[in-house]
Amino acid sequence: MTDLEQLLQAAQAEFAATSTPAELENAKARFLGKAGRVTELLKGLAALPVDEKKARGAEINVLKSGIEAALTERRQALADAELALQLKAEALDVTLPGRSRGTGALHPITRAMARIEAIFGSMGFDVADGPEIETDWFSFSALNNPENHPARSMQDTFYVDMKDEGGRYFNLRPHTSPMQIRYAQAHARRYAGQDHMPEIRVIAPGRTYRVDNDATHSPMFHQVEGLWVGENISFKDLKAVYLNFITAFFETDQLQLRFRPSYFPFTEPSAEIDIMFESGPLKGRWLEVSGSGQVHPQVIRNMGLDPERYIGFAFGSGIDRLAMLRYGVNDLRQFFDGDLRFLSQFK
Ligand code: PHE
């Protein structure tokens, strides 16, 4: 092996021993740098006789190209290794389980309301919405419940420190019944002076307020008002509609309905509606779910309609109570505590 071949092998070995680009550059300098071994050889050419110079020079150039090729190869190998390392460090493990944000869910009362709206919707009832801060007239007087009448305490509510035009306090509506008046008045106005008025068939679900607070009463609760007024609507229609609703809501016809005589100033006659399941955990107990009755002629008049011509029924059911029965919840307050351990069960 010539001295030049040995030098090439030495360079290849030194380059191969480096593990970083900086080390490689240092190794390069030892061969190709200003004081490098190849540079020294080239300088030595000057001392040779002319005829040897040419051949030796060509040999040294072959050596130089060989060293440069080894250098380039090692540079590439080091760069590849570095890239591989970097890719490995930045790698994503796509097989890891995902981190989800968690999906929300509708509140059980919202779900119950949606069911109620869908069921009554299927029976041709419109769905109406109205103010929670009411005037005394809509909450009581228009519903045939005169000022200072003791029946007002049946729906004792919260008063707002603000008075209406008549100097009476506004209140948080104690029931959804004001919506009977609001909806029917608008309907009556719309068809005033016409021979024919379509029937009024509406439900009005929403928040209501009373001075009550225990396991089955909350100061804020939900009701759904129902109203059907026409020229020939009777208690049998109320019974059919309510039975239809309640069997659809609970998805069972294993239940009975009972109308128990009662009193409300705005209906005459009036009845509480009780239901009794014939099977399941609540079997055999009568449960009160709604007030109801035939709309009082004075209320029909306050709606702007002629009580000689129009007649109908109304009911007001507790949505929270229905949701409690449907979902087997025994403390109403759990619906409003906002405890996710409770609420997440309704996903
Ligand atoms: N508004 C009554 C209540 O809250 C219920 C009711 C509504 C009764 C409609 C009769 C007719 O107690």
Short mmCIF file of C-alpha atoms and ligand atoms in Angstrom, two decimals:
data_model
loop_
_atom_site.label_atom_id
_atom_site.label_comp_id
_atom_site.label_asym_id
_atom_site.label_seq_id
_atom_site.Cartn_x
_atom_site.Cartn_y
_atom_site.Cartn_z
CA MET A 1 0.00 0.00 0.00
CA THR A 2 1.40 3.39 -0.97
CA ASP A 3 1.73 6.21 1.49
CA LEU A 4 -1.15 7.98 -0.32
CA GLU A 5 -3.43 4.97 -0.03
CA GLN A 6 -2.61 4.76 3.68
CA LEU A 7 -3.44 8.43 4.06
CA LEU A 8 -6.84 7.90 2.40
CA GLN A 9 -7.59 5.00 4.76
CA ALA A 10 -6.55 7.10 7.75
CA ALA A 11 -8.88 9.91 6.66
CA GLN A 12 -11.79 7.49 6.11
CA ALA A 13 -11.21 5.97 9.56
CA GLU A 14 -11.05 9.37 11.30
CA PHE A 15 -14.17 10.61 9.54
CA ALA A 16 -16.03 7.44 10.46
CA ALA A 17 -15.04 7.91 14.11
CA THR A 18 -16.69 11.35 14.35
CA SER A 19 -20.19 11.59 15.71
CA THR A 20 -21.01 15.30 15.25
CA PRO A 21 -20.64 17.74 12.36
CA ALA A 22 -18.16 19.79 14.47
CA GLU A 23 -15.92 16.76 15.05
CA LEU A 24 -16.07 16.00 11.34
CA GLU A 25 -14.98 19.54 10.44
CA ASN A 26 -12.00 19.22 12.81
CA ALA A 27 -11.03 15.92 11.20
CA LYS A 28 -11.33 17.50 7.77
CA ALA A 29 -8.94 20.26 8.84
CA ARG A 30 -6.36 17.67 9.80
CA PHE A 31 -6.24 16.51 6.16
CA LEU A 32 -7.43 19.31 3.94
CA GLY A 33 -6.84 22.39 6.15
CA LYS A 34 -4.06 24.95 5.73
CA ALA A 35 -1.67 22.82 7.79
CA GLY A 36 -3.39 19.55 6.85
CA ARG A 37 -1.55 16.49 5.68
CA VAL A 38 -2.72 16.74 2.05
CA THR A 39 -1.75 20.41 1.99
CA GLU A 40 1.72 19.48 3.32
CA LEU A 41 2.06 16.90 0.51
CA LEU A 42 1.18 19.51 -2.12
CA LYS A 43 3.70 21.93 -0.65
CA GLY A 44 6.33 19.13 -0.86
CA LEU A 45 5.83 18.96 -4.64
CA ALA A 46 7.92 22.09 -5.08
CA ALA A 47 11.05 20.22 -4.01
CA LEU A 48 10.63 17.45 -6.61
CA PRO A 49 12.30 17.36 -10.01
CA VAL A 50 10.02 18.47 -12.87
CA ASP A 51 9.46 15.00 -14.38
CA GLU A 52 8.32 13.47 -11.03
CA LYS A 53 6.25 16.51 -10.10
CA LYS A 54 3.51 15.88 -12.67
CA ALA A 55 2.90 12.22 -11.80
CA ARG A 56 3.06 12.85 -8.04
CA GLY A 57 0.74 15.85 -8.38
CA ALA A 58 -1.85 13.75 -10.22
CA GLU A 59 -1.68 11.05 -7.51
CA ILE A 60 -2.13 13.60 -4.74
CA ASN A 61 -5.17 15.00 -6.59
CA VAL A 62 -6.72 11.52 -6.74
CA LEU A 63 -6.10 11.22 -2.99
CA LYS A 64 -7.66 14.61 -2.42
CA SER A 65 -10.82 13.70 -4.34
CA GLY A 66 -11.03 10.44 -2.39
CA ILE A 67 -10.82 12.29 0.94
CA GLU A 68 -13.40 14.82 -0.23
CA ALA A 69 -15.77 12.04 -1.27
CA ALA A 70 -15.33 10.37 2.14
CA LEU A 71 -16.03 13.73 3.79
CA THR A 72 -19.23 14.33 1.82
CA GLU A 73 -20.46 10.84 2.55
CA ARG A 74 -19.86 11.25 6.29
CA ARG A 75 -21.50 14.68 6.34
CA GLN A 76 -24.61 13.20 4.78
CA ALA A 77 -24.61 10.25 7.17
CA LEU A 78 -24.33 12.58 10.19
CA ALA A 79 -27.12 14.85 8.85
CA ASP A 80 -29.34 11.82 8.24
CA ALA A 81 -28.71 10.54 11.75
CA GLU A 82 -29.52 13.94 13.23
CA LEU A 83 -32.76 14.20 11.25
CA ALA A 84 -33.74 10.69 12.30
CA LEU A 85 -33.14 11.63 15.92
CA GLN A 86 -35.18 14.80 15.61
CA LEU A 87 -38.07 12.99 13.93
CA LYS A 88 -38.05 10.45 16.69
CA ALA A 89 -38.11 13.13 19.38
CA GLU A 90 -40.99 14.95 17.73
CA ALA A 91 -42.97 11.86 16.89
CA LEU A 92 -46.67 11.74 17.78
CA ASP A 93 -47.98 8.49 19.08
CA VAL A 94 -51.15 8.24 17.06
CA THR A 95 -52.13 5.09 18.91
CA LEU A 96 -52.60 6.96 22.23
CA PRO A 97 -56.23 7.31 23.32
CA GLY A 98 -57.68 10.75 22.46
CA ARG A 99 -58.28 13.44 25.07
CA SER A 100 -61.87 14.54 24.57
CA ARG A 101 -63.45 17.77 25.78
CA GLY A 102 -66.45 15.88 27.07
CA THR A 103 -69.85 16.40 25.55
CA GLY A 104 -72.52 18.37 27.33
CA ALA A 105 -76.10 17.27 27.67
CA LEU A 106 -79.50 18.82 27.97
CA HIS A 107 -80.80 19.44 31.49
CA PRO A 108 -83.47 16.90 32.48
CA ILE A 109 -86.06 19.69 32.78
CA THR A 110 -85.18 20.89 29.28
CA ARG A 111 -85.58 17.34 28.05
CA ALA A 112 -88.93 16.97 29.77
CA MET A 113 -90.06 20.26 28.22
CA ALA A 114 -88.98 19.15 24.77
CA ARG A 115 -90.97 15.93 25.20
CA ILE A 116 -94.03 17.86 26.33
CA GLU A 117 -93.80 20.24 23.37
CA ALA A 118 -93.39 17.37 20.92
CA ILE A 119 -96.34 15.44 22.31
CA PHE A 120 -98.73 18.40 22.38
CA GLY A 121 -97.38 19.50 19.02
CA SER A 122 -98.48 16.16 17.63
CA MET A 123 -101.99 16.94 18.91
CA GLY A 124 -102.06 20.26 17.09
CA PHE A 125 -101.10 22.54 19.99
CA ASP A 126 -99.07 25.68 19.37
CA VAL A 127 -96.24 26.44 21.80
CA ALA A 128 -96.15 29.93 23.33
CA ASP A 129 -93.70 31.77 25.51
CA GLY A 130 -94.32 34.79 27.71
CA PRO A 131 -92.88 37.11 30.36
CA GLU A 132 -91.81 35.86 33.76
CA ILE A 133 -92.25 39.30 35.28
CA GLU A 134 -95.98 39.86 35.06
CA THR A 135 -98.45 42.50 35.96
CA ASP A 136 -100.92 41.89 38.70
CA TRP A 137 -103.69 41.95 36.12
CA PHE A 138 -102.36 39.04 34.07
CA SER A 139 -101.22 36.98 37.06
CA PHE A 140 -104.46 37.36 39.02
CA SER A 141 -107.20 39.83 38.09
CA ALA A 142 -107.74 38.68 34.51
CA LEU A 143 -107.89 35.15 35.87
CA ASN A 144 -110.92 36.08 37.91
CA ASN A 145 -108.89 36.44 41.07
CA PRO A 146 -109.76 39.89 42.45
CA GLU A 147 -107.41 42.06 44.46
CA ASN A 148 -107.38 41.16 48.14
CA HIS A 149 -109.16 37.87 47.48
CA PRO A 150 -107.84 35.13 49.75
CA ALA A 151 -107.58 32.73 46.79
CA ARG A 152 -104.50 34.71 45.74
CA SER A 153 -102.55 33.03 48.51
CA MET A 154 -102.93 29.74 46.61
CA GLN A 155 -100.27 31.14 44.30
CA ASP A 156 -98.29 33.35 46.64
CA THR A 157 -95.37 34.79 44.75
CA PHE A 158 -92.56 37.34 44.81
CA TYR A 159 -93.26 40.97 44.07
CA VAL A 160 -91.02 43.20 42.05
CA ASP A 161 -90.34 46.69 43.42
CA MET A 162 -91.98 48.40 40.47
CA LYS A 163 -95.59 49.26 39.72
CA ASP A 164 -97.74 48.96 36.62
CA GLU A 165 -99.96 51.79 35.22
CA GLY A 166 -102.67 50.87 37.68
CA GLY A 167 -100.28 51.38 40.61
CA ARG A 168 -100.11 47.66 41.30
CA TYR A 169 -96.90 45.81 41.87
CA PHE A 170 -95.37 43.63 39.20
CA ASN A 171 -94.73 40.07 40.29
CA LEU A 172 -92.79 37.00 39.25
CA ARG A 173 -95.57 34.97 37.68
CA PRO A 174 -96.80 32.37 40.18
CA HIS A 175 -98.13 30.16 37.39
CA THR A 176 -98.19 29.99 33.61
CA SER A 177 -101.92 30.84 33.55
CA PRO A 178 -101.30 34.50 32.54
CA MET A 179 -100.33 33.01 29.18
CA GLN A 180 -103.94 31.87 28.72
CA ILE A 181 -104.98 35.52 28.70
CA ARG A 182 -102.05 36.82 26.64
CA TYR A 183 -102.34 34.18 23.95
CA ALA A 184 -106.14 34.21 23.74
CA GLN A 185 -106.30 38.02 23.65
CA ALA A 186 -103.87 38.14 20.73
CA HIS A 187 -105.86 35.44 18.97
CA ALA A 188 -109.18 37.21 19.59
CA ARG A 189 -107.75 40.52 18.32
CA ARG A 190 -106.46 38.84 15.19
CA TYR A 191 -109.87 37.39 14.29
CA ALA A 192 -112.01 40.26 15.61
CA GLY A 193 -114.98 41.01 13.34
CA GLN A 194 -114.64 37.78 11.37
CA ASP A 195 -117.37 35.13 11.22
CA HIS A 196 -115.06 32.33 12.00
CA MET A 197 -112.24 32.08 14.49
CA PRO A 198 -109.98 29.02 14.51
CA GLU A 199 -109.87 27.27 17.84
CA ILE A 200 -107.28 28.30 20.38
CA ARG A 201 -105.06 25.33 21.09
CA VAL A 202 -101.82 26.17 22.86
CA ILE A 203 -99.39 25.12 25.52
CA ALA A 204 -97.11 27.55 27.34
CA PRO A 205 -94.24 25.96 29.22
CA GLY A 206 -91.90 28.04 31.34
CA ARG A 207 -90.52 29.18 34.68
CA THR A 208 -92.83 30.12 37.52
CA TYR A 209 -92.18 31.40 41.07
CA ARG A 210 -93.69 30.90 44.50
CA VAL A 211 -92.87 31.36 48.15
CA ASP A 212 -92.19 27.65 48.73
CA ASN A 213 -89.07 25.65 49.47
CA ASP A 214 -88.86 21.99 50.42
CA ALA A 215 -88.09 18.61 48.84
CA THR A 216 -91.00 18.86 46.44
CA HIS A 217 -91.28 22.66 46.09
CA SER A 218 -88.72 25.14 44.90
CA PRO A 219 -89.14 28.96 44.76
CA MET A 220 -88.51 28.67 41.04
CA PHE A 221 -90.19 25.81 39.24
CA HIS A 222 -91.68 24.97 35.87
CA GLN A 223 -95.20 24.66 34.64
CA VAL A 224 -96.86 24.00 31.37
CA GLU A 225 -100.16 25.69 30.73
CA GLY A 226 -102.61 24.16 28.30
CA LEU A 227 -105.57 25.89 26.74
CA TRP A 228 -108.14 24.72 24.23
CA VAL A 229 -111.00 27.06 23.48
CA GLY A 230 -113.58 26.71 20.72
CA GLU A 231 -117.31 26.53 20.25
CA ASN A 232 -117.78 23.03 21.51
CA ILE A 233 -114.86 21.96 23.68
CA SER A 234 -115.74 19.98 26.78
CA PHE A 235 -114.28 18.14 29.72
CA LYS A 236 -114.25 14.93 27.67
CA ASP A 237 -111.77 16.59 25.32
CA LEU A 238 -109.64 17.55 28.30
CA LYS A 239 -109.71 13.98 29.51
CA ALA A 240 -108.80 12.58 26.09
CA VAL A 241 -106.01 15.08 25.52
CA TYR A 242 -104.53 14.63 28.97
CA LEU A 243 -104.67 10.85 28.86
CA ASN A 244 -103.02 10.94 25.47
CA PHE A 245 -100.32 13.24 26.76
CA ILE A 246 -99.59 11.37 29.95
CA THR A 247 -99.37 7.93 28.31
CA ALA A 248 -97.05 9.34 25.64
CA PHE A 249 -94.94 11.16 28.22
CA PHE A 250 -94.44 8.07 30.39
CA GLU A 251 -94.45 5.71 27.41
CA THR A 252 -96.95 3.41 29.06
CA ASP A 253 -100.67 2.88 29.11
CA GLN A 254 -100.33 1.05 32.39
CA LEU A 255 -101.75 4.05 34.22
CA GLN A 256 -105.02 5.59 35.31
CA LEU A 257 -106.20 9.17 35.34
CA ARG A 258 -108.47 10.66 37.99
CA PHE A 259 -110.19 14.03 38.08
CA ARG A 260 -110.62 15.15 41.67
CA PRO A 261 -112.95 18.14 42.27
CA SER A 262 -111.05 21.25 43.25
CA TYR A 263 -111.19 25.01 43.14
CA PHE A 264 -109.46 27.62 41.01
CA PRO A 265 -110.93 31.09 40.50
CA PHE A 266 -110.31 30.86 36.74
CA THR A 267 -112.03 27.54 36.06
CA GLU A 268 -115.50 26.26 36.83
CA PRO A 269 -115.79 23.39 37.44
CA SER A 270 -112.21 22.73 38.50
CA ALA A 271 -110.32 19.51 39.04
CA GLU A 272 -106.95 18.24 40.11
CA ILE A 273 -105.62 15.58 37.76
CA ASP A 274 -104.05 12.61 39.52
CA ILE A 275 -102.34 9.69 37.88
CA MET A 276 -101.68 6.19 39.16
CA PHE A 277 -99.22 3.75 37.61
CA GLU A 278 -100.42 0.16 37.43
CA SER A 279 -96.90 -1.20 37.34
CA GLY A 280 -93.36 -0.13 38.10
CA PRO A 281 -91.86 1.35 41.27
CA LEU A 282 -94.62 3.95 41.70
CA LYS A 283 -97.41 1.40 41.31
CA GLY A 284 -100.67 1.94 43.17
CA ARG A 285 -100.17 5.51 44.48
CA TRP A 286 -102.26 8.43 43.26
CA LEU A 287 -99.94 11.29 42.28
CA GLU A 288 -101.15 14.82 41.65
CA VAL A 289 -99.76 16.19 38.39
CA SER A 290 -102.02 19.04 37.29
CA GLY A 291 -104.71 21.56 38.03
CA SER A 292 -107.41 21.89 35.41
CA GLY A 293 -110.92 22.94 34.64
CA GLN A 294 -113.39 24.50 32.28
CA VAL A 295 -112.37 28.09 31.61
CA HIS A 296 -114.55 30.43 33.69
CA PRO A 297 -116.91 32.63 31.60
CA GLN A 298 -115.40 35.75 33.16
CA VAL A 299 -111.95 34.63 31.99
CA ILE A 300 -113.32 33.99 28.48
CA ARG A 301 -114.64 37.56 28.59
CA ASN A 302 -111.26 38.89 29.76
CA MET A 303 -109.71 37.14 26.77
CA GLY A 304 -111.90 39.34 24.59
CA LEU A 305 -114.26 36.51 23.64
CA ASP A 306 -117.99 35.98 24.07
CA PRO A 307 -118.64 33.36 26.77
CA GLU A 308 -122.03 32.63 25.17
CA ARG A 309 -120.16 31.35 22.14
CA TYR A 310 -116.78 30.13 23.35
CA ILE A 311 -115.99 27.49 25.89
CA GLY A 312 -112.96 25.37 26.65
CA PHE A 313 -110.61 23.90 29.16
CA ALA A 314 -107.29 24.77 30.67
CA PHE A 315 -104.76 22.91 32.70
CA GLY A 316 -101.52 23.76 34.45
CA SER A 317 -99.10 20.91 35.12
CA GLY A 318 -95.88 20.87 37.09
CA ILE A 319 -93.07 19.99 34.70
CA ASP A 320 -90.58 19.31 37.49
CA ARG A 321 -93.01 16.89 39.08
CA LEU A 322 -93.45 15.06 35.77
CA ALA A 323 -89.67 14.93 35.27
CA MET A 324 -89.19 13.60 38.83
CA LEU A 325 -91.67 10.81 38.17
CA ARG A 326 -90.22 9.99 34.78
CA TYR A 327 -86.59 9.91 35.92
CA GLY A 328 -87.17 8.58 39.46
CA VAL A 329 -85.78 11.65 41.22
CA ASN A 330 -87.08 12.16 44.75
CA ASP A 331 -85.74 15.57 45.68
CA LEU A 332 -86.79 18.37 43.36
CA ARG A 333 -83.92 20.58 44.52
CA GLN A 334 -81.40 18.29 42.82
CA PHE A 335 -82.61 19.63 39.49
CA PHE A 336 -81.46 23.12 40.44
CA ASP A 337 -78.30 22.48 42.47
CA GLY A 338 -76.12 22.25 39.36
CA ASP A 339 -74.27 19.20 40.70
CA LEU A 340 -72.68 17.48 37.70
CA ARG A 341 -72.63 14.11 39.44
CA PHE A 342 -76.41 14.27 39.34
CA LEU A 343 -76.85 15.98 35.98
CA SER A 344 -74.38 13.82 34.05
CA GLN A 345 -76.64 10.83 34.62
CA PHE A 346 -79.03 12.31 32.08
CA LYS A 347 -76.61 12.24 29.16
N1 PHE B 1 -102.58 27.80 37.56
C1 PHE B 1 -103.00 26.74 38.44
C2 PHE B 1 -101.92 26.55 39.49
O1 PHE B 1 -100.81 26.87 39.26
C3 PHE B 1 -103.21 25.44 37.69
C4 PHE B 1 -104.34 25.52 36.72
C5 PHE B 1 -104.14 25.90 35.42
C6 PHE B 1 -105.62 25.18 37.12
C7 PHE B 1 -105.19 25.95 34.52
C8 PHE B 1 -106.66 25.23 36.26
C9 PHE B 1 -106.44 25.61 34.97
O2 PHE B 1 -102.19 26.09 40.59
#
